[in-house]
Structures are given as C-alpha cells and as structure tokens.
GROMACS .gro file of C-alpha atoms in nm:
model
  441
    1MET     CA    1   0.000   0.000   0.000
    2ILE     CA    2   0.141   0.341  -0.103
    3PHE     CA    3   0.038   0.664   0.071
    4ALA     CA    4   0.102   0.988  -0.120
    5LEU     CA    5   0.224   1.187   0.180
    6ALA     CA    6   0.263   1.563   0.176
    7PRO     CA    7   0.634   1.640   0.116
    8GLN     CA    8   0.662   1.811   0.457
    9ALA     CA    9   0.527   1.504   0.639
   10GLU     CA   10   0.765   1.270   0.456
   11LYS     CA   11   1.054   1.505   0.526
   12ALA     CA   12   0.969   1.514   0.898
   13LEU     CA   13   0.962   1.133   0.913
   14ASN     CA   14   1.301   1.118   0.741
   15ILE     CA   15   1.453   1.375   0.981
   16LEU     CA   16   1.341   1.177   1.286
   17GLN     CA   17   1.448   0.843   1.141
   18ARG     CA   18   1.794   0.977   1.045
   19ALA     CA   19   1.830   1.095   1.404
   20GLY     CA   20   1.779   0.735   1.517
   21HIS     CA   21   1.412   0.749   1.619
   22GLU     CA   22   1.102   0.562   1.509
   23ALA     CA   23   0.848   0.788   1.339
   24TRP     CA   24   0.505   0.735   1.189
   25ILE     CA   25   0.206   0.930   1.065
   26VAL     CA   26  -0.086   0.836   1.283
   27GLY     CA   27  -0.458   0.880   1.344
   28GLY     CA   28  -0.697   1.061   1.113
   29CYS     CA   29  -0.456   1.108   0.824
   30VAL     CA   30  -0.395   0.729   0.804
   31ARG     CA   31  -0.770   0.667   0.824
   32ASP     CA   32  -0.834   0.918   0.546
   33PHE     CA   33  -0.572   0.761   0.317
   34LEU     CA   34  -0.735   0.420   0.362
   35LEU     CA   35  -1.073   0.576   0.278
   36GLY     CA   36  -0.928   0.719  -0.042
   37ARG     CA   37  -0.928   1.077   0.086
   38ILE     CA   38  -0.651   1.335   0.091
   39PRO     CA   39  -0.572   1.437   0.451
   40THR     CA   40  -0.596   1.804   0.539
   41ASP     CA   41  -0.345   1.779   0.825
   42TYR     CA   42  -0.090   1.534   0.961
   43ASP     CA   43  -0.013   1.404   1.307
   44LEU     CA   44   0.312   1.221   1.370
   45THR     CA   45   0.411   0.996   1.655
   46THR     CA   46   0.767   0.903   1.747
   47SER     CA   47   0.983   0.723   1.998
   48ALA     CA   48   1.177   1.049   2.044
   49LEU     CA   49   1.126   1.243   2.366
   50PRO     CA   50   1.016   1.609   2.333
   51GLN     CA   51   1.371   1.739   2.381
   52GLU     CA   52   1.493   1.493   2.119
   53ILE     CA   53   1.224   1.611   1.877
   54ARG     CA   54   1.339   1.971   1.921
   55ALA     CA   55   1.702   1.866   1.873
   56ALA     CA   56   1.619   1.682   1.550
   57PHE     CA   57   1.441   1.992   1.417
   58SER     CA   58   1.693   2.244   1.552
   59GLY     CA   59   1.703   2.422   1.216
   60HIS     CA   60   1.327   2.470   1.209
   61ARG     CA   61   1.078   2.668   1.415
   62THR     CA   62   0.908   2.465   1.687
   63LEU     CA   63   0.622   2.546   1.925
   64ASP     CA   64   0.609   2.397   2.273
   65ILE     CA   65   0.229   2.404   2.302
   66GLY     CA   66   0.127   2.070   2.452
   67GLU     CA   67   0.479   1.966   2.546
   68LYS     CA   68   0.360   1.857   2.891
   69HIS     CA   69   0.170   1.583   2.710
   70GLY     CA   70   0.459   1.511   2.475
   71THR     CA   71   0.359   1.718   2.172
   72VAL     CA   72   0.591   1.951   1.983
   73THR     CA   73   0.456   2.139   1.682
   74VAL     CA   74   0.709   2.180   1.402
   75LEU     CA   75   0.656   2.439   1.128
   76LEU     CA   76   0.802   2.272   0.821
   77GLU     CA   77   0.788   2.461   0.492
   78GLY     CA   78   0.464   2.633   0.591
   79LEU     CA   79   0.288   2.323   0.724
   80PRO     CA   80   0.240   2.280   1.102
   81LEU     CA   81   0.302   1.920   1.208
   82GLU     CA   82   0.211   1.796   1.555
   83ILE     CA   83   0.473   1.543   1.661
   84THR     CA   84   0.395   1.351   1.979
   85THR     CA   85   0.613   1.116   2.178
   86TYR     CA   86   0.478   0.763   2.226
   87ARG     CA   87   0.293   0.782   2.557
   88VAL     CA   88   0.069   0.600   2.799
   89ASP     CA   89  -0.206   0.800   2.967
   90GLY     CA   90  -0.290   0.752   3.333
   91GLY     CA   91  -0.645   0.762   3.467
   92SER     CA   92  -0.860   1.073   3.439
   93SER     CA   93  -1.044   1.216   3.738
   94ASP     CA   94  -1.219   1.486   3.534
   95ALA     CA   95  -1.317   1.277   3.227
   96ARG     CA   96  -1.116   1.518   3.016
   97HIS     CA   97  -0.740   1.521   3.090
   98PRO     CA   98  -0.518   1.230   3.192
   99ASP     CA   99  -0.403   1.268   3.552
  100GLN     CA  100  -0.054   1.173   3.439
  101VAL     CA  101   0.131   1.093   3.118
  102ARG     CA  102   0.415   0.843   3.091
  103PHE     CA  103   0.637   0.835   2.785
  104THR     CA  104   0.709   0.496   2.630
  105ARG     CA  105   0.926   0.357   2.352
  106SER     CA  106   0.646   0.127   2.232
  107LEU     CA  107   0.424   0.219   1.938
  108ARG     CA  108   0.174  -0.047   2.043
  109GLU     CA  109   0.137   0.105   2.391
  110ASP     CA  110   0.083   0.445   2.232
  111ALA     CA  111  -0.183   0.306   1.996
  112ALA     CA  112  -0.361   0.137   2.287
  113ARG     CA  113  -0.450   0.473   2.446
  114ARG     CA  114  -0.627   0.608   2.136
  115ASP     CA  115  -1.002   0.643   2.106
  116PHE     CA  116  -1.121   0.429   1.813
  117THR     CA  117  -0.958   0.150   1.617
  118ILE     CA  118  -0.986   0.343   1.290
  119ASN     CA  119  -0.780   0.622   1.450
  120ALA     CA  120  -0.519   0.392   1.606
  121MET     CA  121  -0.331   0.294   1.291
  122ALA     CA  122   0.016   0.419   1.198
  123TYR     CA  123   0.206   0.429   0.870
  124ALA     CA  124   0.561   0.503   0.756
  125PRO     CA  125   0.711   0.472   0.406
  126GLY     CA  126   0.918   0.158   0.376
  127GLN     CA  127   0.763   0.010   0.691
  128GLY     CA  128   0.399  -0.007   0.591
  129LEU     CA  129   0.087  -0.004   0.804
  130GLN     CA  130   0.085  -0.084   1.175
  131ASP     CA  131  -0.263  -0.187   1.283
  132PHE     CA  132  -0.265  -0.350   1.627
  133PHE     CA  133  -0.640  -0.339   1.695
  134GLY     CA  134  -0.816  -0.418   1.369
  135GLY     CA  135  -0.875  -0.065   1.248
  136GLN     CA  136  -0.851  -0.151   0.879
  137GLU     CA  137  -1.100  -0.435   0.920
  138ASP     CA  138  -1.339  -0.198   1.102
  139LEU     CA  139  -1.303   0.051   0.817
  140ASP     CA  140  -1.388  -0.224   0.569
  141ARG     CA  141  -1.686  -0.332   0.780
  142GLY     CA  142  -1.796   0.029   0.828
  143ILE     CA  143  -1.821   0.027   1.208
  144LEU     CA  144  -1.688   0.250   1.484
  145ARG     CA  145  -1.530   0.061   1.773
  146CYS     CA  146  -1.331   0.180   2.071
  147VAL     CA  147  -0.979   0.057   2.130
  148GLY     CA  148  -0.998  -0.183   2.425
  149ASP     CA  149  -1.263  -0.124   2.692
  150PRO     CA  150  -1.508   0.142   2.562
  151ALA     CA  151  -1.623   0.242   2.912
  152ARG     CA  152  -1.263   0.319   3.007
  153ARG     CA  153  -1.203   0.512   2.686
  154PHE     CA  154  -1.506   0.733   2.755
  155GLN     CA  155  -1.414   0.781   3.121
  156GLU     CA  156  -1.070   0.905   3.011
  157ASP     CA  157  -1.233   1.179   2.805
  158ALA     CA  158  -1.610   1.215   2.786
  159LEU     CA  159  -1.578   1.414   2.464
  160ARG     CA  160  -1.504   1.083   2.294
  161ILE     CA  161  -1.874   1.002   2.325
  162LEU     CA  162  -1.960   1.301   2.107
  163ARG     CA  163  -1.664   1.222   1.882
  164ALA     CA  164  -1.811   0.877   1.830
  165LEU     CA  165  -2.141   1.030   1.719
  166ARG     CA  166  -1.957   1.282   1.504
  167PHE     CA  167  -1.762   1.010   1.323
  168SER     CA  168  -2.084   0.814   1.283
  169ALA     CA  169  -2.245   1.119   1.120
  170THR     CA  170  -1.952   1.209   0.896
  171LEU     CA  171  -1.841   0.859   0.794
  172GLY     CA  172  -2.179   0.689   0.803
  173PHE     CA  173  -2.050   0.420   1.043
  174PRO     CA  174  -2.277   0.286   1.318
  175LEU     CA  175  -2.131   0.236   1.665
  176GLU     CA  176  -2.027  -0.122   1.739
  177GLU     CA  177  -2.256  -0.284   1.996
  178GLU     CA  178  -2.031  -0.261   2.304
  179THR     CA  179  -1.920   0.090   2.209
  180ALA     CA  180  -2.283   0.203   2.172
  181ALA     CA  181  -2.378   0.048   2.506
  182ALA     CA  182  -2.089   0.223   2.683
  183ALA     CA  183  -2.177   0.555   2.516
  184HIS     CA  184  -2.530   0.532   2.652
  185ALA     CA  185  -2.415   0.423   2.998
  186GLN     CA  186  -2.150   0.695   3.024
  187ALA     CA  187  -2.351   0.975   2.857
  188TRP     CA  188  -2.395   1.155   3.190
  189LEU     CA  189  -2.024   1.240   3.179
  190LEU     CA  190  -2.102   1.487   2.901
  191GLU     CA  191  -2.249   1.720   3.163
  192GLY     CA  192  -1.898   1.807   3.278
  193LEU     CA  193  -1.767   1.920   2.938
  194SER     CA  194  -1.709   2.284   2.855
  195ALA     CA  195  -1.947   2.454   2.613
  196GLU     CA  196  -1.664   2.517   2.369
  197ARG     CA  197  -1.568   2.149   2.342
  198VAL     CA  198  -1.930   2.041   2.300
  199ARG     CA  199  -1.989   2.310   2.037
  200GLY     CA  200  -1.688   2.198   1.834
  201GLU     CA  201  -1.810   1.839   1.808
  202LEU     CA  202  -2.175   1.929   1.753
  203GLY     CA  203  -2.082   2.169   1.475
  204ARG     CA  204  -1.900   1.890   1.290
  205LEU     CA  205  -2.164   1.629   1.371
  206ILE     CA  206  -2.460   1.832   1.248
  207ARG     CA  207  -2.290   1.888   0.912
  208GLY     CA  208  -2.227   1.516   0.861
  209LYS     CA  209  -2.392   1.333   0.574
  210ASP     CA  210  -2.572   1.105   0.820
  211ALA     CA  211  -2.640   1.361   1.093
  212GLY     CA  212  -3.012   1.289   1.086
  213GLN     CA  213  -2.959   0.917   1.136
  214VAL     CA  214  -2.735   0.984   1.435
  215LEU     CA  215  -3.003   1.211   1.581
  216GLU     CA  216  -3.262   0.941   1.525
  217HIS     CA  217  -3.052   0.660   1.676
  218TYR     CA  218  -2.885   0.837   1.970
  219PRO     CA  219  -3.125   1.113   2.089
  220GLU     CA  220  -3.084   1.032   2.459
  221ILE     CA  221  -2.708   1.084   2.434
  222LEU     CA  222  -2.740   1.411   2.245
  223GLY     CA  223  -3.012   1.513   2.489
  224VAL     CA  224  -2.756   1.538   2.769
  225VAL     CA  225  -2.602   1.844   2.599
  226LEU     CA  226  -2.917   1.944   2.407
  227PRO     CA  227  -3.205   1.889   2.653
  228GLU     CA  228  -3.433   2.076   2.410
  229LEU     CA  229  -3.444   1.754   2.204
  230LEU     CA  230  -3.573   1.523   2.477
  231PRO     CA  231  -3.945   1.624   2.472
  232MET     CA  232  -3.946   1.555   2.097
  233ILE     CA  233  -3.866   1.184   2.133
  234GLY     CA  234  -4.165   0.975   2.029
  235LEU     CA  235  -4.408   1.269   2.020
  236ASP     CA  236  -4.704   1.175   1.798
  237GLN     CA  237  -4.793   1.493   1.611
  238ARG     CA  238  -5.150   1.370   1.549
  239SER     CA  239  -5.150   1.552   1.217
  240ARG     CA  240  -5.235   1.443   0.863
  241TYR     CA  241  -4.932   1.642   0.749
  242HIS     CA  242  -4.693   1.418   0.940
  243SER     CA  243  -4.622   1.048   0.907
  244TYR     CA  244  -4.334   1.056   1.160
  245ASP     CA  245  -4.307   1.137   1.527
  246LEU     CA  246  -4.155   1.477   1.600
  247LEU     CA  247  -3.795   1.364   1.652
  248THR     CA  248  -3.797   1.146   1.340
  249HIS     CA  249  -3.944   1.434   1.138
  250THR     CA  250  -3.664   1.657   1.267
  251ALA     CA  251  -3.400   1.397   1.178
  252ARG     CA  252  -3.538   1.363   0.826
  253ALA     CA  253  -3.548   1.741   0.786
  254VAL     CA  254  -3.182   1.762   0.890
  255ASP     CA  255  -3.083   1.500   0.633
  256HIS     CA  256  -3.277   1.681   0.358
  257THR     CA  257  -3.097   2.014   0.409
  258PRO     CA  258  -2.755   2.111   0.271
  259PRO     CA  259  -2.463   2.072   0.516
  260ALA     CA  260  -2.426   2.441   0.601
  261LEU     CA  261  -2.394   2.504   0.975
  262THR     CA  262  -2.673   2.759   1.019
  263ILE     CA  263  -2.920   2.565   0.802
  264ARG     CA  264  -2.852   2.236   0.981
  265LEU     CA  265  -2.880   2.400   1.325
  266ALA     CA  266  -3.207   2.560   1.219
  267ALA     CA  267  -3.335   2.222   1.098
  268LEU     CA  268  -3.232   2.065   1.428
  269PHE     CA  269  -3.423   2.318   1.638
  270HIS     CA  270  -3.699   2.430   1.400
  271ASP     CA  271  -3.974   2.235   1.578
  272CYS     CA  272  -3.828   2.206   1.929
  273GLY     CA  273  -4.102   2.438   2.060
  274LYS     CA  274  -4.382   2.211   1.939
  275PRO     CA  275  -4.417   1.998   2.255
  276GLU     CA  276  -4.510   2.304   2.461
  277CYS     CA  277  -4.743   2.437   2.190
  278PHE     CA  278  -4.929   2.111   2.127
  279THR     CA  279  -5.310   2.124   2.129
  280LEU     CA  280  -5.582   1.894   1.999
  281ASP     CA  281  -5.895   2.019   1.827
  282LYS     CA  282  -6.242   1.862   1.863
  283ASP     CA  283  -6.161   1.619   1.582
  284GLY     CA  284  -5.843   1.497   1.750
  285GLU     CA  285  -5.614   1.680   1.506
  286GLY     CA  286  -5.289   1.812   1.651
  287HIS     CA  287  -5.194   2.181   1.619
  288PHE     CA  288  -4.886   2.376   1.725
  289TYR     CA  289  -4.990   2.740   1.714
  290GLY     CA  290  -4.701   2.979   1.771
  291HIS     CA  291  -4.435   2.709   1.762
  292PRO     CA  292  -4.194   2.891   1.524
  293GLY     CA  293  -4.150   3.176   1.773
  294HIS     CA  294  -4.122   2.942   2.070
  295SER     CA  295  -3.873   2.720   1.883
  296ALA     CA  296  -3.668   3.028   1.795
  297ALA     CA  297  -3.654   3.131   2.162
  298LEU     CA  298  -3.543   2.783   2.274
  299ALA     CA  299  -3.282   2.768   1.998
  300ALA     CA  300  -3.148   3.111   2.092
  301GLU     CA  301  -3.099   2.992   2.448
  302ALA     CA  302  -2.931   2.667   2.341
  303LEU     CA  303  -2.696   2.825   2.087
  304SER     CA  304  -2.599   3.097   2.334
  305ARG     CA  305  -2.536   2.836   2.605
  306LEU     CA  306  -2.304   2.649   2.368
  307ARG     CA  307  -2.134   2.975   2.268
  308PHE     CA  308  -2.182   2.950   1.895
  309PRO     CA  309  -2.061   3.264   1.715
  310LYS     CA  310  -2.312   3.551   1.722
  311ARG     CA  311  -2.363   3.550   1.346
  312VAL     CA  312  -2.442   3.177   1.356
  313GLN     CA  313  -2.687   3.224   1.641
  314GLU     CA  314  -2.862   3.513   1.472
  315GLU     CA  315  -2.907   3.352   1.132
  316ALA     CA  316  -3.016   3.015   1.273
  317VAL     CA  317  -3.274   3.181   1.498
  318THR     CA  318  -3.401   3.394   1.209
  319LEU     CA  319  -3.442   3.085   0.990
  320ILE     CA  320  -3.638   2.908   1.265
  321ARG     CA  321  -3.862   3.210   1.325
  322TYR     CA  322  -3.962   3.224   0.958
  323HIS     CA  323  -3.952   2.854   0.866
  324GLY     CA  324  -4.331   2.837   0.840
  325ALA     CA  325  -4.370   3.155   0.635
  326GLN     CA  326  -4.564   3.132   0.308
  327ILE     CA  327  -4.352   3.338   0.068
  328GLN     CA  328  -4.546   3.475  -0.228
  329PRO     CA  329  -4.362   3.539  -0.558
  330GLN     CA  330  -4.487   3.898  -0.569
  331LYS     CA  331  -4.323   3.960  -0.230
  332LEU     CA  332  -3.975   3.843  -0.330
  333LYS     CA  333  -3.820   4.190  -0.307
  334ARG     CA  334  -3.969   4.238   0.037
  335TRP     CA  335  -3.825   3.908   0.164
  336LEU     CA  336  -3.485   3.970   0.006
  337ASN     CA  337  -3.482   4.310   0.172
  338ARG     CA  338  -3.583   4.168   0.511
  339LEU     CA  339  -3.339   3.877   0.520
  340GLY     CA  340  -3.068   3.954   0.269
  341PRO     CA  341  -3.005   3.718  -0.026
  342GLN     CA  342  -2.794   3.460   0.159
  343THR     CA  343  -3.033   3.413   0.451
  344PHE     CA  344  -3.329   3.413   0.211
  345PHE     CA  345  -3.187   3.120   0.013
  346HIS     CA  346  -3.097   2.946   0.339
  347LEU     CA  347  -3.460   2.983   0.444
  348LEU     CA  348  -3.580   2.823   0.121
  349ALA     CA  349  -3.335   2.536   0.178
  350LEU     CA  350  -3.470   2.487   0.531
  351GLN     CA  351  -3.830   2.495   0.410
  352ARG     CA  352  -3.742   2.244   0.138
  353GLY     CA  353  -3.591   2.003   0.392
  354ASP     CA  354  -3.888   2.052   0.624
  355THR     CA  355  -4.129   1.979   0.339
  356LEU     CA  356  -3.948   1.660   0.235
  357ALA     CA  357  -3.987   1.536   0.594
  358LEU     CA  358  -4.369   1.567   0.580
  359ALA     CA  359  -4.611   1.289   0.494
  360PRO     CA  360  -4.566   1.197   0.122
  361ALA     CA  361  -4.897   1.356   0.017
  362TYR     CA  362  -4.777   1.700   0.131
  363ARG     CA  363  -4.432   1.711  -0.026
  364ASP     CA  364  -4.543   1.871  -0.353
  365ARG     CA  365  -4.462   2.220  -0.219
  366VAL     CA  366  -4.098   2.141  -0.297
  367GLN     CA  367  -4.163   2.229  -0.661
  368ALA     CA  368  -4.301   2.570  -0.565
  369LEU     CA  369  -3.998   2.635  -0.341
  370ASP     CA  370  -3.759   2.543  -0.624
  371ALA     CA  371  -3.947   2.775  -0.859
  372LEU     CA  372  -3.930   3.052  -0.601
  373ALA     CA  373  -3.553   3.007  -0.569
  374ALA     CA  374  -3.515   3.027  -0.948
  375GLN     CA  375  -3.726   3.345  -0.957
  376ALA     CA  376  -3.517   3.501  -0.682
  377ARG     CA  377  -3.191   3.421  -0.864
  378ALA     CA  378  -3.330   3.572  -1.184
  379LEU     CA  379  -3.444   3.881  -0.994
  380LEU     CA  380  -3.101   3.927  -0.834
  381ARG     CA  381  -2.934   3.911  -1.175
  382GLU     CA  382  -3.129   4.228  -1.258
  383LYS     CA  383  -2.962   4.399  -0.959
  384PRO     CA  384  -3.286   4.525  -0.803
  385CYS     CA  385  -3.313   4.793  -0.538
  386LEU     CA  386  -3.329   4.606  -0.206
  387THR     CA  387  -3.170   4.850   0.038
  388VAL     CA  388  -3.139   5.225   0.089
  389ARG     CA  389  -2.788   5.203  -0.059
  390ASP     CA  390  -2.940   5.079  -0.387
  391LEU     CA  391  -3.168   5.382  -0.432
  392ALA     CA  392  -3.102   5.613  -0.725
  393LEU     CA  393  -3.113   5.904  -0.477
  394ASN     CA  394  -2.871   5.928  -0.182
  395GLY     CA  395  -2.830   6.144   0.126
  396HIS     CA  396  -2.662   6.426  -0.066
  397ASP     CA  397  -2.955   6.437  -0.306
  398MET     CA  398  -3.191   6.458  -0.008
  399MET     CA  399  -2.996   6.754   0.130
  400ALA     CA  400  -3.019   6.925  -0.209
  401LEU     CA  401  -3.394   6.877  -0.192
  402GLY     CA  402  -3.402   7.054   0.145
  403TYR     CA  403  -3.407   6.757   0.385
  404GLN     CA  404  -3.193   6.773   0.700
  405GLY     CA  405  -3.090   6.546   0.986
  406ARG     CA  406  -3.327   6.262   1.059
  407GLU     CA  407  -3.555   6.377   0.779
  408ILE     CA  408  -3.303   6.234   0.531
  409GLY     CA  409  -3.326   5.884   0.670
  410THR     CA  410  -3.704   5.905   0.694
  411ALA     CA  411  -3.735   6.018   0.332
  412LEU     CA  412  -3.500   5.748   0.204
  413GLY     CA  413  -3.691   5.485   0.400
  414LEU     CA  414  -4.018   5.603   0.250
  415LEU     CA  415  -3.869   5.579  -0.102
  416LEU     CA  416  -3.735   5.229  -0.039
  417GLU     CA  417  -4.078   5.114   0.079
  418ALA     CA  418  -4.234   5.256  -0.236
  419VAL     CA  419  -3.982   5.080  -0.460
  420LEU     CA  420  -4.018   4.747  -0.277
  421GLU     CA  421  -4.396   4.763  -0.303
  422GLY     CA  422  -4.380   4.853  -0.674
  423ARG     CA  423  -4.542   5.194  -0.628
  424CYS     CA  424  -4.241   5.374  -0.771
  425ALA     CA  425  -3.955   5.287  -1.005
  426ASN     CA  426  -3.599   5.331  -0.882
  427GLU     CA  427  -3.524   5.624  -1.113
  428ARG     CA  428  -3.401   5.964  -0.996
  429GLU     CA  429  -3.675   6.180  -1.142
  430GLU     CA  430  -3.955   5.943  -1.051
  431LEU     CA  431  -3.822   5.922  -0.692
  432ARG     CA  432  -3.817   6.303  -0.669
  433GLN     CA  433  -4.172   6.326  -0.797
  434TYR     CA  434  -4.286   6.056  -0.554
  435LEU     CA  435  -4.146   6.258  -0.265
  436THR     CA  436  -4.324   6.567  -0.391
  437ARG     CA  437  -4.655   6.379  -0.400
  438ASN     CA  438  -4.593   6.189  -0.076
  439PRO     CA  439  -4.378   6.403   0.154
  440PRO     CA  440  -4.270   6.226   0.476
  441LEU     CA  441  -4.462   6.339   0.783
   0.00000   0.00000   0.00000
C-alpha cells in the first residue's frame, strides 16, 4: 500500500528516522488515506522524547504548546506538524485530561490509548501499516469501535462520546454494539464538558452526511447536551401532514438540508417548541400554534449556552422564526430586503428540507420552493433595489432637496418602501416626484 504523503510530512519522518528514532504518521490522516481521501493535516508519533524532537528539528521553528503531554509542533515549509512522543495515559479524574502521562518507547502502547480503532493505525514509508487493533478491518466493515474497553475510553475523556457520534455522522459508520452500550451508559459524563468542546463536536456532527440518522438513533445521548431535544422523542404529532413522530421528522429534515452550519442547526431546532405548543382540536387533530417563535426562543438559548458565534446564532434563529412563512412570488423583493439574499436562500433550503420530511402527500410544495428560488436568482441578476444604498437618490440628493438630519433617513426609508412595493420605479426623477406627491410626515 502506497500513501502519497505531503512532502513536509515525509521530510519530517526522514529527519526523525535519520536521528535514530522511530516515526510514523498516525490517526486521522492514516484513516483518510485508507478511505481514499486526501488528509488536510498530519499528526506524527515518534519514539523520540520532546527534547529529542526539538534537537532533531533544531534548524526549524518549533512550538512547545502541549509539550507537557509530549507534543511539539514543528513548522516545516509552511505546514504545522504535531509530533507527539509515544505515551501511555494515566487515569482521568475529570473525564477530560489524563491525571498523568508516561512516555514509552512502544508504538503499540501508544496506539492502545487512542479512542477508536480506525484512529489507532500508523504508517511510515518503507515500513507499511501498523494496525494493532483491527482498524482496517473496522473501516472495511464500516463500524466505529473503541480501542480496548469502551467504558474506560469514555471515562478518560467524555468528549469521545460526542466524537463517536460525530464520526458516525460524517463517515456513516454505526457504533459497534459494546461501544454504543458504553456511550449510553457513560452519557452523563457529558455534563462536565465545557461549552466550547461540545460546540466543536456538535458543529462537525450536524454537518455530517448522516447527521439525521445519528439524531434518530442516539437522541438520549445528544439530549444530555441538548435537553431541548428530549421532549421531541416519540411525540405523535396527530396531524395528517406528518407520518413521523416529532424527533424522526426533525432527523429527516436535517438529512434533507444542505450541510451548512446555520441551516442544519435551524433544521435541528426548528420544531423544538412544538411539545409546549401542542393542542388537539375537537376532531383529534394536533396543532402547534405559535411554535416557530417558541422554537426560535429555545434555539437562541441553546446556541448561546453552547457559545456558537453571534452571526451563527442570529441567522439560525431567524431561519427558525420564519420557517413556516408562506412566501409569495410577488413579495420576493420584500423578503430579500428583510433577510438579505444569503439568509433568504438558506430559508428556502430549510423549508425544502422541512417539506421533504412531511407525509408523502404533502411534499409537492418542494416544486413551488424550487421555482421561487429560481425566480429570486433571476431577480437578483437584474440587480434590483433592495436597500437604501441601492436607491437612485442618496443622502446628498436629499440635502439638495431641502431635507436635514433625521428627515433624510425618513425620506430614504419612505422611497425604499415605495420601490419594494412597486409603487415607484428606482429612477431619480420618478423618486423626486414621488417625494413631492408623498412628503414624509
């Protein structure tokens, strides 16, 4: 088997080996090569101690971040390479960091501390693949299995539970039976993780190609960090529009949306307010009046708690608030003005995914949404007036017409409304005449 390593990674291996040390690429980059993918970064492991790593790379810039745990980052021809000494981790009292780290000269001992078999393989040119725990076989079988005792692996670092779900979502691999059982049993450990670590894994998980399936199969685990999901499990919507319970509908909506972070987060939370808004009419039909606003409020709280970036929070919450809106073709300019083009198209994508997760008889609205998207793209090619900045008159023109101070903004706002509603064309003379006929109060 031949791996086409980045030149910097191969050079680093050669430098360490010439200095008398064992050296291998390890972890995700080996996994990606075996999956036929090109790695985006490289991790190296070596028998060299941290001071020996620095000595071998004395002519190159090194960073000591993580040296306590045996990692030295080497900047080699513009590529940062994390090079870690073979090590054995001690127990962890906080389910996050090892209480102690012991360096070893054994590659097998180093591999034994890693999370999953598919991440515990090592490779070096001329020496081939080292696979002590059946990682290649698990890749071929398409399963995710912990190295050794899964309960111990998760107790060492609870984030590995979310990593397991993230790999399941991104690779499409189910968790092996014992690994899944341990993830469920140890899920409570997730309560002790920082918001930032949880956010990082959730952000990757929700963008995975099988994110919806993971949500459907492991909701109780995800519910430890996203309690907003728990009331959705098994909720019968009692509606002719829905052939799935609420959580399954949500999972299907996630899988039917493009893997953009804000759209997927909006799909995840778009109906989370339904359980508290659920009512039955006299015919036994379920209704969820006001659920978009309630879902938006719950999502805002969750995304803030997990410290997602402000722009992500704001767009996701906006998409949720409007996910039930019926957008009419004649109101396209108004919606593009309200949301901006990017968020508008994200809203259509969310509505499309939501529609495809309905009962089959009610999925025909997808065609109308696709037509609406095509109309919006055609409209934008005409460079329409959507904001005050697009008006043919500007603030200086307003001053020339005798407007001052706040009057300028009021007059420009009035003109924009007229253009958006089609009462006036965006032409200088027509805008002036409109102001003459309809002076701002």
